Coordinates of C-alpha atoms in Angstrom, one line a residue:
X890 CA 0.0 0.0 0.0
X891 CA 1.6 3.3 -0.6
X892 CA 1.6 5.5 2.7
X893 CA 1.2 9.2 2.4
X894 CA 2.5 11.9 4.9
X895 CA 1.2 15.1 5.4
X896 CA 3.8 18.2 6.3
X897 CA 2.9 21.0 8.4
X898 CA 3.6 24.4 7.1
X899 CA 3.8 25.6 10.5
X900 CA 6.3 25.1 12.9
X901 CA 6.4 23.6 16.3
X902 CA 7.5 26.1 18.8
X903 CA 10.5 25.0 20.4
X904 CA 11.0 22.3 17.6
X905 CA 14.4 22.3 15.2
X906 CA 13.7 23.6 11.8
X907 CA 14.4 20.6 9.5
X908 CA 14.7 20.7 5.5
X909 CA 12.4 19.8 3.7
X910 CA 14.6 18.3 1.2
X911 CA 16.5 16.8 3.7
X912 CA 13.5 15.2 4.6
X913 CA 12.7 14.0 1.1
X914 CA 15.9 12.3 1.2
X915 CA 15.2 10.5 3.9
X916 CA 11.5 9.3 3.2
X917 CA 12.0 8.7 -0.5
X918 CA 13.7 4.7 -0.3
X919 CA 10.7 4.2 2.4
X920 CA 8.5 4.8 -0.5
X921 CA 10.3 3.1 -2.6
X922 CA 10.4 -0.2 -0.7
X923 CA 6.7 0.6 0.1
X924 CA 5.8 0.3 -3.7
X925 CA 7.9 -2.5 -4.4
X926 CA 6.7 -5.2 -1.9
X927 CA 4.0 -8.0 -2.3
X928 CA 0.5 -6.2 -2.0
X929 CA -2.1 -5.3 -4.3
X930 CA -0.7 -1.7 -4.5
X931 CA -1.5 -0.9 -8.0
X932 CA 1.3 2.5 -7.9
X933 CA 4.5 3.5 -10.4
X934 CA 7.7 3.0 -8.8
X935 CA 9.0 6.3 -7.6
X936 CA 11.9 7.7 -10.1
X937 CA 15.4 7.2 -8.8
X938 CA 17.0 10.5 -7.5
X939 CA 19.3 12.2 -10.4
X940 CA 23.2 12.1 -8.6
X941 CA 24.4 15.7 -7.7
X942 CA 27.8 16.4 -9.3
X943 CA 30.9 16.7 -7.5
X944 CA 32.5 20.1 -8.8
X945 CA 36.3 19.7 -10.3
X946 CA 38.8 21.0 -8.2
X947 CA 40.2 24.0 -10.4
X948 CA 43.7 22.8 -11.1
X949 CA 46.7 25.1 -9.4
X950 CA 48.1 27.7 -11.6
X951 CA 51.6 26.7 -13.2
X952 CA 54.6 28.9 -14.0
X953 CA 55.4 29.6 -17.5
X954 CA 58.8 27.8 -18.2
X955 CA 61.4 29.3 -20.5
X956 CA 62.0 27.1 -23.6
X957 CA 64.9 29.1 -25.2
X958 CA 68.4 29.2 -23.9
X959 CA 70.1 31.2 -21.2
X960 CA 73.0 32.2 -23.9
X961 CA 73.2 33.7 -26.7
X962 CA 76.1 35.1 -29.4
X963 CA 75.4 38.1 -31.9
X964 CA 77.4 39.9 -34.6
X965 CA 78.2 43.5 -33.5
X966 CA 77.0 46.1 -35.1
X967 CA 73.2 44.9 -35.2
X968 CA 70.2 45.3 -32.8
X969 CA 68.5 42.1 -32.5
X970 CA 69.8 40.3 -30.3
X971 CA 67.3 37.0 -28.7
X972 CA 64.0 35.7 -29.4
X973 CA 62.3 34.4 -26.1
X974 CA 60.2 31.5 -26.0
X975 CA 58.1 29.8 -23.2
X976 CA 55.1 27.7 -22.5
X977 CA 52.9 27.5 -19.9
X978 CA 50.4 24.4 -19.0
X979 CA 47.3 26.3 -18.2
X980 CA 47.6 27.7 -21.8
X981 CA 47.6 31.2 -20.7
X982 CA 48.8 33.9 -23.2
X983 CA 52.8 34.6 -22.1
X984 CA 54.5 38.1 -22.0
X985 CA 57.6 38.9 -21.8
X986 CA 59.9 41.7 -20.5
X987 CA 63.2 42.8 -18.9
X988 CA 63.3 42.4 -15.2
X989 CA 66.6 43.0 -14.4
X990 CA 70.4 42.5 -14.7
X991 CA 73.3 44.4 -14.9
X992 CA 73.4 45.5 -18.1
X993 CA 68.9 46.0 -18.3
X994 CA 69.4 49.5 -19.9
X995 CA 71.3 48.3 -22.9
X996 CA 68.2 46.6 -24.3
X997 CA 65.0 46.8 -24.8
X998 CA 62.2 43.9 -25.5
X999 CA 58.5 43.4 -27.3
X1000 CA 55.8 41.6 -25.5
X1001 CA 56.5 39.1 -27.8
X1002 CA 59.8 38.1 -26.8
X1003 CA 61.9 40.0 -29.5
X1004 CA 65.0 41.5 -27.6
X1005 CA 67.2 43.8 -29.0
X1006 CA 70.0 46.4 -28.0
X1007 CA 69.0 49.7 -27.9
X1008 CA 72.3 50.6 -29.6
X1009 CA 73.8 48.0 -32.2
X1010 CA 76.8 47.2 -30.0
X1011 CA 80.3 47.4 -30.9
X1012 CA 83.2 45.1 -30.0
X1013 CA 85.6 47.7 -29.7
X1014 CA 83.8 49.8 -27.9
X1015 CA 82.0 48.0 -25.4
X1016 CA 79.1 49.2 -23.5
X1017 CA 78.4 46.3 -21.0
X1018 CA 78.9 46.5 -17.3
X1019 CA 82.1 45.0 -17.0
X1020 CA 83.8 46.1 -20.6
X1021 CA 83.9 42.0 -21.5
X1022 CA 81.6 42.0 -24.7
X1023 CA 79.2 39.6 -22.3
X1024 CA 76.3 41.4 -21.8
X1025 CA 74.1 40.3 -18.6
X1026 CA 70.2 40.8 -18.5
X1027 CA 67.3 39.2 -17.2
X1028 CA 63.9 38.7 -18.7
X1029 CA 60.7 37.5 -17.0
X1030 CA 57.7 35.2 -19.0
X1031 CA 55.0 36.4 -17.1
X1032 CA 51.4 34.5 -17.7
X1033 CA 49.0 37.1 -15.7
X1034 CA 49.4 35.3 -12.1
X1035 CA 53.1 34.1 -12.3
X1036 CA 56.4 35.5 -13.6
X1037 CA 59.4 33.3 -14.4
X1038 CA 62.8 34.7 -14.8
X1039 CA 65.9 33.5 -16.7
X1040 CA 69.1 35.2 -16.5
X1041 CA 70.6 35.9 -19.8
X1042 CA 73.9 36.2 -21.1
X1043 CA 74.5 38.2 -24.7
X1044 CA 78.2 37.9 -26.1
X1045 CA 78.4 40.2 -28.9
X1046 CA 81.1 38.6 -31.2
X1047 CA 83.4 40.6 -33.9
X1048 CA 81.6 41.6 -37.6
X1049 CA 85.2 40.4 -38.9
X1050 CA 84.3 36.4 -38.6
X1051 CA 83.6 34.4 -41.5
X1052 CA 85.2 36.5 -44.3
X1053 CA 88.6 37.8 -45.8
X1054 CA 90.0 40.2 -47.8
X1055 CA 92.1 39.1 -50.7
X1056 CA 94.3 40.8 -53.3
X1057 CA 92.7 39.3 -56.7
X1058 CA 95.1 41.8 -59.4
X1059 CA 97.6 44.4 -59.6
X1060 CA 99.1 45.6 -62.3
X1061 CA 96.4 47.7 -63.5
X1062 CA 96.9 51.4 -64.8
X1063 CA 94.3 53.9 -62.8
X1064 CA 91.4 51.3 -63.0
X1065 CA 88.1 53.0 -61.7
X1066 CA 85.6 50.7 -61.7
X1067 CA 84.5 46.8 -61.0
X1068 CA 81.5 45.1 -62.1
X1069 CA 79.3 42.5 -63.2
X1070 CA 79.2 40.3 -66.5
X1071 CA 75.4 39.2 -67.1
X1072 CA 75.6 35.8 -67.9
X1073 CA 79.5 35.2 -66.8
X1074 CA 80.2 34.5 -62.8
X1075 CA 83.6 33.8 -63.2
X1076 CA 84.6 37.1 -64.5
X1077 CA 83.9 41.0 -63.8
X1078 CA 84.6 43.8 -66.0
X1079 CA 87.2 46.0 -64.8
X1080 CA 87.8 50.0 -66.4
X1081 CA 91.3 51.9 -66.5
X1082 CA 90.8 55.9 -66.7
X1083 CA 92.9 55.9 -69.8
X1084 CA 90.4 54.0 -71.9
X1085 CA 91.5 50.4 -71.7
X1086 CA 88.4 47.6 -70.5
X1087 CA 89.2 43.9 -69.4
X1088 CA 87.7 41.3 -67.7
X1089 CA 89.4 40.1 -64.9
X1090 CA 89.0 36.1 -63.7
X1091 CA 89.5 36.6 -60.0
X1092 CA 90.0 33.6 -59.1
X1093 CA 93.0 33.2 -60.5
X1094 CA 93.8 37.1 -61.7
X1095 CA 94.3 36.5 -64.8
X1096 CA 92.9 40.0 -66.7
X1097 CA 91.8 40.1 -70.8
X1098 CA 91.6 43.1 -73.1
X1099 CA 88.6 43.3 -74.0
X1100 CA 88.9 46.6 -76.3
X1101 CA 90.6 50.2 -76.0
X1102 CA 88.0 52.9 -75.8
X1103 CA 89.3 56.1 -78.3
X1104 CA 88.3 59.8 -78.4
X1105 CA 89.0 60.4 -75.2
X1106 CA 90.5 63.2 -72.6
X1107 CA 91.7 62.0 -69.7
X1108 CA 93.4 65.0 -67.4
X1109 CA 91.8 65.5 -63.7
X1110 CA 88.8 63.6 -63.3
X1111 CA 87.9 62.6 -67.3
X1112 CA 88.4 59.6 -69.0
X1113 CA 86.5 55.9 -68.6
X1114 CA 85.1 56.8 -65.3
X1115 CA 81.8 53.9 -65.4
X1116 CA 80.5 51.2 -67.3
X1117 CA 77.0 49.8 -67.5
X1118 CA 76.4 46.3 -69.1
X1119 CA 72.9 45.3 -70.7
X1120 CA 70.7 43.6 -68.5
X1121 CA 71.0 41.1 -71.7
X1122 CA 74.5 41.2 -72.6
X1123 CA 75.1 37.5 -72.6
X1124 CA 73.1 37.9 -76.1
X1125 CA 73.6 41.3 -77.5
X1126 CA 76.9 42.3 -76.1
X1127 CA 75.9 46.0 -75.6
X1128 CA 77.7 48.1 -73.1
X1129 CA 77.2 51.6 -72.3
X1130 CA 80.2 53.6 -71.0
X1131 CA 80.4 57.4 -69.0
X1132 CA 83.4 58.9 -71.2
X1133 CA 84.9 62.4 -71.7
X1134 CA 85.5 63.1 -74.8
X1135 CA 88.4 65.4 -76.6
X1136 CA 86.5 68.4 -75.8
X1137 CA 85.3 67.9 -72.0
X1138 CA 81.9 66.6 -73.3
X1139 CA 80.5 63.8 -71.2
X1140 CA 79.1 61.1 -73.3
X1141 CA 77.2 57.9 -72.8
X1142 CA 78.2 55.5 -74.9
X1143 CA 77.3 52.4 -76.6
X1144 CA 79.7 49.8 -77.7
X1145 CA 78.8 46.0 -78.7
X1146 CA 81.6 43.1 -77.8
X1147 CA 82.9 41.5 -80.9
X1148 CA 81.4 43.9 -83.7
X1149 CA 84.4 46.1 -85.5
X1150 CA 81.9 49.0 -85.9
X1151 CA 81.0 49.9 -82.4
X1152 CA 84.3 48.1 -80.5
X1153 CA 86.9 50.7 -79.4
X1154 CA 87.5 53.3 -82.0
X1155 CA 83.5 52.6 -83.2
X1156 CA 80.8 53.8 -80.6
X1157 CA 77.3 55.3 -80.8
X1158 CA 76.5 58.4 -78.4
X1159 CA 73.5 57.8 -76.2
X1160 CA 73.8 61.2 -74.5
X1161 CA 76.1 64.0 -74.2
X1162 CA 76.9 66.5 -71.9
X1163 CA 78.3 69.7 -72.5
X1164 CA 80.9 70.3 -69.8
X1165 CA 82.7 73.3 -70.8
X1166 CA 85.6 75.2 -69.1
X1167 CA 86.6 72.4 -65.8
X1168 CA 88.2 69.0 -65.6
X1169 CA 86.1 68.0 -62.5
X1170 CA 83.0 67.0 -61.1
X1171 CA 82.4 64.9 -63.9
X1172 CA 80.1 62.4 -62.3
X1173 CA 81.0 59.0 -63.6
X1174 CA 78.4 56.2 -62.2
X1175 CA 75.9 54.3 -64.6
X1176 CA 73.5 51.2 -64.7
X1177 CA 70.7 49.6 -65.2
X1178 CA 67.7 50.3 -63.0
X1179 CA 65.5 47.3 -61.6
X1180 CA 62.7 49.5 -64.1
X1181 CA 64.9 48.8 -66.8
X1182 CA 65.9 52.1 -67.9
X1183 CA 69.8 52.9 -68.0
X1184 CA 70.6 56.4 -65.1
X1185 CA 73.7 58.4 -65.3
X1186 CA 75.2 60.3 -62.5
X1187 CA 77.0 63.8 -63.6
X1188 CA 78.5 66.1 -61.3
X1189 CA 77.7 69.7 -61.8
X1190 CA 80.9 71.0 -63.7
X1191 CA 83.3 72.7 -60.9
X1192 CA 82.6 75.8 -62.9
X1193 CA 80.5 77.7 -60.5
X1194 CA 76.8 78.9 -61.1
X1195 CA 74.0 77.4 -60.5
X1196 CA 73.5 74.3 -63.0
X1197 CA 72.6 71.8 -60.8
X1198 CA 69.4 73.7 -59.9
X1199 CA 68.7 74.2 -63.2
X1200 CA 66.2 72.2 -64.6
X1201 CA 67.1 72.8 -69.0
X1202 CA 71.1 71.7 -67.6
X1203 CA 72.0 68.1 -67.5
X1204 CA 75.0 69.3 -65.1
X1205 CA 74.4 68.1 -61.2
X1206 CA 71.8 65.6 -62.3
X1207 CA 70.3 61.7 -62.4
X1208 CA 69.4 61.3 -65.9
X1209 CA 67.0 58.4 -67.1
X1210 CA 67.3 57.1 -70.3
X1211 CA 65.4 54.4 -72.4
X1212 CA 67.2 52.4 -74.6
X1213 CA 65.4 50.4 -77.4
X1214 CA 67.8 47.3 -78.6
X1215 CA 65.1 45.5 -80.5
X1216 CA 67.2 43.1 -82.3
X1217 CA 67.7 43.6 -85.9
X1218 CA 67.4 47.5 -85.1
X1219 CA 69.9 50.2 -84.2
X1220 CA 70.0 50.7 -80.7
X1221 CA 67.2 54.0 -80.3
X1222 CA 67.9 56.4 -77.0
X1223 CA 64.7 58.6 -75.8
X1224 CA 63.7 60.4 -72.8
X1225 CA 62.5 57.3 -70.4
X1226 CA 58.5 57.6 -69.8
X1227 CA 57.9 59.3 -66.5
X1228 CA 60.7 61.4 -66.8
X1229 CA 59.5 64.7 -65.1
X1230 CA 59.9 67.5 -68.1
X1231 CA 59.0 65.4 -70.8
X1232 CA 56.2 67.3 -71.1
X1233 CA 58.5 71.1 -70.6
X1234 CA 59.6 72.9 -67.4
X1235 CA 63.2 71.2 -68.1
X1236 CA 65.5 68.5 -69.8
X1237 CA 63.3 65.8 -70.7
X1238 CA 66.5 63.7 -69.6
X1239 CA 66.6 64.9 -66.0
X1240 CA 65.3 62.3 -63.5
X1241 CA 66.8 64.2 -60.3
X1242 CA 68.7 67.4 -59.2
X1243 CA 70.5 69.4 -56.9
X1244 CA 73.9 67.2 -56.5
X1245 CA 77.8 68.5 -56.9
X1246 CA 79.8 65.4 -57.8
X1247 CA 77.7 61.7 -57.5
X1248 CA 80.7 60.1 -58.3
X1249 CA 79.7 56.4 -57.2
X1250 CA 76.5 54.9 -56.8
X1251 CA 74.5 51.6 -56.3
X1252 CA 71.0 50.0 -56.7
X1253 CA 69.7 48.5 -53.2
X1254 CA 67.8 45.3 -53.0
X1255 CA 64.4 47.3 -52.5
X1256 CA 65.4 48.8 -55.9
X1257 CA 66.1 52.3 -54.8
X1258 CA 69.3 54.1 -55.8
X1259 CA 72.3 55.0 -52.9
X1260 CA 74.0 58.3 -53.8
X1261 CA 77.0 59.4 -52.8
X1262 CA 77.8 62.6 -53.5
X1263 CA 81.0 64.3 -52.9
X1264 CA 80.6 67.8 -51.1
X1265 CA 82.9 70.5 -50.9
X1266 CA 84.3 72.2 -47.8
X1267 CA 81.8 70.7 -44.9
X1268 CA 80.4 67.6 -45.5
X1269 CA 79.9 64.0 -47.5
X1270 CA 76.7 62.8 -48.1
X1271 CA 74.6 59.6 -48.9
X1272 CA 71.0 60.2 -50.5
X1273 CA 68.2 57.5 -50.7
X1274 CA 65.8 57.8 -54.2
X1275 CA 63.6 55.3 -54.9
X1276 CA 63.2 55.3 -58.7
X1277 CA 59.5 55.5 -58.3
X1278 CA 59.9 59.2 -57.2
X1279 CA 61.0 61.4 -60.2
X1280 CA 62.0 65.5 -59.8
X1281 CA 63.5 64.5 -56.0
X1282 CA 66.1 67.5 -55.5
X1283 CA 68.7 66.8 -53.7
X1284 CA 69.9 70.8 -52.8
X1285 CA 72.8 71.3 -54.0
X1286 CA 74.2 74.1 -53.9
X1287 CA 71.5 75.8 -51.7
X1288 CA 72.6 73.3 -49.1
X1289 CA 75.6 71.2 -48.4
X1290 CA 74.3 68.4 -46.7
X1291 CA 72.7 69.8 -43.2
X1292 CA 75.0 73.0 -43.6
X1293 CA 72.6 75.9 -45.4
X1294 CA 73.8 78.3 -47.8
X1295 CA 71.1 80.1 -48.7
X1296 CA 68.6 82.2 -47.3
X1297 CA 65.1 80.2 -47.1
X1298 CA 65.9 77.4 -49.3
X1299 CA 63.0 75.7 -51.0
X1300 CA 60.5 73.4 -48.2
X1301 CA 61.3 70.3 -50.8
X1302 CA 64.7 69.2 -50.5
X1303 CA 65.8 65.8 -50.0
X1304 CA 68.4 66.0 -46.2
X1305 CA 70.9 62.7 -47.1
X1306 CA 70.2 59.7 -44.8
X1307 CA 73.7 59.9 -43.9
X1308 CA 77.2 62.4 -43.5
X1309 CA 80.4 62.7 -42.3
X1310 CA 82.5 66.0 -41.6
X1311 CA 85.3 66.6 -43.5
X1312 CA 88.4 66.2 -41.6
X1313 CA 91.0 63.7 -40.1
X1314 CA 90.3 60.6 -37.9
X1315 CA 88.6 57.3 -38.1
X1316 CA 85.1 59.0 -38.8
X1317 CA 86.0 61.9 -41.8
X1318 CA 87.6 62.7 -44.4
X1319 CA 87.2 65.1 -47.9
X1320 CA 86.1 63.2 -50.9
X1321 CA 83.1 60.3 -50.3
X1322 CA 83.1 56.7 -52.3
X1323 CA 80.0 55.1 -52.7
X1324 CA 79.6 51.5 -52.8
X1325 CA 77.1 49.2 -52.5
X1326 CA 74.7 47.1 -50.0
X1327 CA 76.0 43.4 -49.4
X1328 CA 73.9 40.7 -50.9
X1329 CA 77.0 38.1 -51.0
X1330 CA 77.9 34.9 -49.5
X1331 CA 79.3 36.4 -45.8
X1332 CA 76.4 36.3 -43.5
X1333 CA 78.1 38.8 -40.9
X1334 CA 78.0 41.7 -44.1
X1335 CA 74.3 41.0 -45.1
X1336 CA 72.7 44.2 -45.6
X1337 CA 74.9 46.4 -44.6
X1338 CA 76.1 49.4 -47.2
X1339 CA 80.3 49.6 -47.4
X1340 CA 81.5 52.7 -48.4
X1341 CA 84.7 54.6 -48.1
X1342 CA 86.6 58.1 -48.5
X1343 CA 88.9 58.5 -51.4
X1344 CA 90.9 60.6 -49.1
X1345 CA 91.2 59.6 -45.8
X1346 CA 90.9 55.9 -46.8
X1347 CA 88.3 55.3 -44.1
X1348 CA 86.1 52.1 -45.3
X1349 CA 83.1 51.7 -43.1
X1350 CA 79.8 50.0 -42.9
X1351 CA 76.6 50.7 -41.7
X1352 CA 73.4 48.8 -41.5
X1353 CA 70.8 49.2 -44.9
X1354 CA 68.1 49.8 -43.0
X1355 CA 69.5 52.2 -40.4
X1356 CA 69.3 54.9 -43.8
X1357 CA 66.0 56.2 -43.5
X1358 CA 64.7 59.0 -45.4
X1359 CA 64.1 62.1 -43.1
X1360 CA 66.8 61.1 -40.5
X1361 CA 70.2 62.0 -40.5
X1362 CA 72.5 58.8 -39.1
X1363 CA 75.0 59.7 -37.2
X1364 CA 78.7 58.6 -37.8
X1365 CA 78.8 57.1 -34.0
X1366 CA 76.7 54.3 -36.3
X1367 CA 79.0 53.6 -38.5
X1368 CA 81.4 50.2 -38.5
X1369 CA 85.0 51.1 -39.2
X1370 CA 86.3 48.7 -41.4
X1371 CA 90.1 49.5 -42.2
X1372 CA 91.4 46.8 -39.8
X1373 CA 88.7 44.6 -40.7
X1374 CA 89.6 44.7 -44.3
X1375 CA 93.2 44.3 -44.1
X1376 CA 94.1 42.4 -47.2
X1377 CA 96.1 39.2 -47.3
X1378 CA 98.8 41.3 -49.8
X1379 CA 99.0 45.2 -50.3
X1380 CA 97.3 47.9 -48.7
X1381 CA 93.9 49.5 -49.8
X1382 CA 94.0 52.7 -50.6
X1383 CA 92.3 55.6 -52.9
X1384 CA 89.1 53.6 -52.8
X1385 CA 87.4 55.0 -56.0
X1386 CA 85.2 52.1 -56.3
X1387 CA 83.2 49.2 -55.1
X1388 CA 81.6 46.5 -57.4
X1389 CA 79.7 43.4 -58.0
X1390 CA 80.1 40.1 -59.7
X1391 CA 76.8 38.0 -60.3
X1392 CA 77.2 36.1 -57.3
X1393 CA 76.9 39.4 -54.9
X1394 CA 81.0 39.0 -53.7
X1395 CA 82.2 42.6 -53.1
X1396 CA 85.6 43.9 -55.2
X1397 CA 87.1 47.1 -53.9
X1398 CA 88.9 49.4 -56.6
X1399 CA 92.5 51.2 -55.3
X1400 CA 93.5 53.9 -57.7
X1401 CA 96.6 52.3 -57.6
X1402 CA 96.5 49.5 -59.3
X1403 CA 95.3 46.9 -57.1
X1404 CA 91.3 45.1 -56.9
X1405 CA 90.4 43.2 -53.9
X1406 CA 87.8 40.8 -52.9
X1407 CA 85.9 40.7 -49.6
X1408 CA 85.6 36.4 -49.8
X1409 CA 84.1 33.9 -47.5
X1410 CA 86.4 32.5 -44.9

């Protein structure tokens, strides 16, 4: 039979208040047997209790633990310097920062992990506590609830490992200027002032004539100054060539390897010049453009006036030229589309203005143009233009560098990314080489732009990207490189340029006679 019990809402004075579900608890298996036992009861079974969960213990928060190493070697003369890595088991988001050590304020560090020196250090000038090149820090993982530490030590190791310099040819009359063959790694071109062009095997030195340029002059700074070679050479044989002619005239000109009409005494004039009245500031770089269009570099003519600020004067200008060598065709020379005065206002040749002698220049990886132009009582420069910005002007003679020489010059010049002060010591010097930004086989020299002073012989280095348009880097940035590049045989000196072969190994020009090669160790 199934029993029923009534509840009384109120309660009993002096009674203990009992639960009600407490209660239930308590009568429910009572029932239960109730229904099930022998009787005539006719009632349902009473439904089995659903079991109340035990909650899971929230686990105990764990540490992040460090994953990357407590050591670490860098290269002077770069930045980055770690990446730190961790993990933590509850799966919480890690940051990381500096929390200490005696050399903290030398670096600084992303949430991320990324640490880097504040200042790219420098072996022979060490910055860290104790003068050692070790630099101590410690960084902290931190997941929200914990931090973990790891005490880090930094060597910074010298940006001479892993390369050499080597003495590759002498013998050479005034060369001034190295350079790639298209098509040919085992040989570079190499230019002698007087007119003569080889190609050199470096490897094992042995130099070729390749042809005698004529009609040329060749006191102070004319002669074969720069050569370009066509991006296809290896099937057309073109190169172009900055020249001086009998009459001071600058002229770019075309000569084909192997065919009597244009080899040596035979040539076609691209472009000329007028350059009347100086032997100097002739200019003297050219090549090919990562657009495809062939720029020229010419100095502004050492004669005074204004003509690099003149638009209708090729003096003190990049010029941008496009050449047509459609086979089967004579080579056709025009005005190269974009050009800023093609359409008036100006040379239709002029690409940029406002430099005094661009002397040496190179094409970056990002495919803008490094100027180096040679300045005349206070500073050398280095300009950044990016070939996608045409009519850039570059001040000269308004400015010289960050010295002003006029009143309120225009808002629009271009400030260099770089100078030096003319003068004596590691850092100066009067007459600026340009050179070019390292793309070869030494991993310590990647990226970084060599250049040099004709005059002082300082080579140094500095980081590509450290160049930034609208800042001015300071030389206390700059890698000195004369001991660095101390050659296995000779002495560099009167750096008037630094070239290319196809595989991105470095050659350095000395006036004297000599080219060297910067070469994996």
């Amino acid at each position: 039979m199934t029993k029923s019990i009534a509840y009384s809402r109120t309660p009993v004075s002096g009674a203990r208040s009992v639960s009600i579900l407490a209660l239930a608890r308590t009568i429910a298996p009572l029932l239960l047997v109730a229904g099930c036992s022998g009787g005539s009861g006719t009632g349902s079974p009473a439904p089995t209790p659903t079991p109340i969960p035990t909650p899971t213990p929230t686990p105990a928060n764990a540490a992040p633990i460090f994953t990357s190493p407590a050591t670490a070697n860098v290269t002077e003369n770069a930045t980055a310097a770690y990446q730190a890595t961790a993990t933590d088991a509850n799966g919480d988001p890690i940051l990381f920062s500096i929390s200490g050590g005696a050399d903290a304020g030398q670096f600084k560090m992303t949430q991320a992990g990324a640490l880097s020196f504040v200042t790219a250090p420098k072996v022979a000038t060490p910055t860290d506590s104790n003068g050692d090149n070790v630099y101590a820090v410690q960084i902290g993982a931190s997941d929200g609830k914990v931090n973990t530490t790891l005490d880090l030590l930094v060597t910074v190791t010298p940006a001479t490992a892993g390369f050499r310099v080597v003495q590759v040819a002498t013998g050479f009359t005034q060369p001034t200027w190295v350079g790639p063959i298209p098509g040919d790694p085992g040989h570079v071109f190499v230019t002698e002032k007087g007119g003569k062009i080889y190609t050199l095997e470096p490897a094992t030195g042995t130099k070729t004539l390749l042809m005698t340029v004529a009609s040329l002059s060749t006191d102070g700074e004319r002669g074969v100054v720069g050569l370009a070679a066509s991006p296809d050479y290896a099937t057309s044989k073109n190169i172009f060539v900055h020249a001086t002619a009998p009459d001071g005239t600058i002229e770019i000109r075309q000569y084909q390897v192997g065919n009597p009409t244009f080899n040596g005494t035979g040539y076609r004039v691209a472009l000329s010049i007028p350059h009347p009245g100086a032997n100097t500031h002739n200019g003297g770089w050219i090549g090919f453009g990562p657009d495809g269009y062939l720029y020229d570099a010419v100095g502004d003519g050492g004669t005074g006036g204004n003509p690099a600020q003149d638009t209708n004067s090729r003096l003190g200008k990049i010029l941008r030229i496009k050449v047509d060598t459609t086979p089967g065709a004579a080579t056709a020379f025009a005005p190269a589309p974009g050009n800023p005065f093609i359409g008036g206002g100006g040379d239709p040749y002029v690409f940029a203005l406002g430099l005094r002698n661009p002397f040496r220049n190179s094409f970056a990886p990002d495919g803008r143009l490094v100027i180096a132009d040679v300045g005349e009582n206070t500073n050398e420069e280095v300009d950044l233009m990016p070939v996608s910005q045409p009519k850039m002007n570059f001040g000269w003679p308004l400015v010289e560098g960050d010295k002003v020489n006029t009143a309120n010059p225009p808002a629009d010049l271009v400030s260099p990314v770089t100078l030096y002060r003319h003068g004596t010591g590691n850092f100066a010097g009067n007459s600026i080489t340009g050179g070019v930004v390292y793309r070869g086989p030494v991993a310590v020299l990647k990226n970084q732009y060599l250049f040099a002073d004709f005059g002082s012989n300082n080579i140094w280095s500095v980081p590509y990207a450290s160049l930034t348009q609208g800042t001015i880097l300071p030389t206390t940035q700059y890698t000195w490189r004369n001991t660095d590049f101390t050659p296995d045989k000779g002495g560099i000196r009167s750096v008037v340029c630094f070239g290319e072969d196809t595989a991105g190994n470095v050659y350095i020009v000395d006036l004297g006679g000599a080219i060297y090669a910067i070469l994996p160790k």
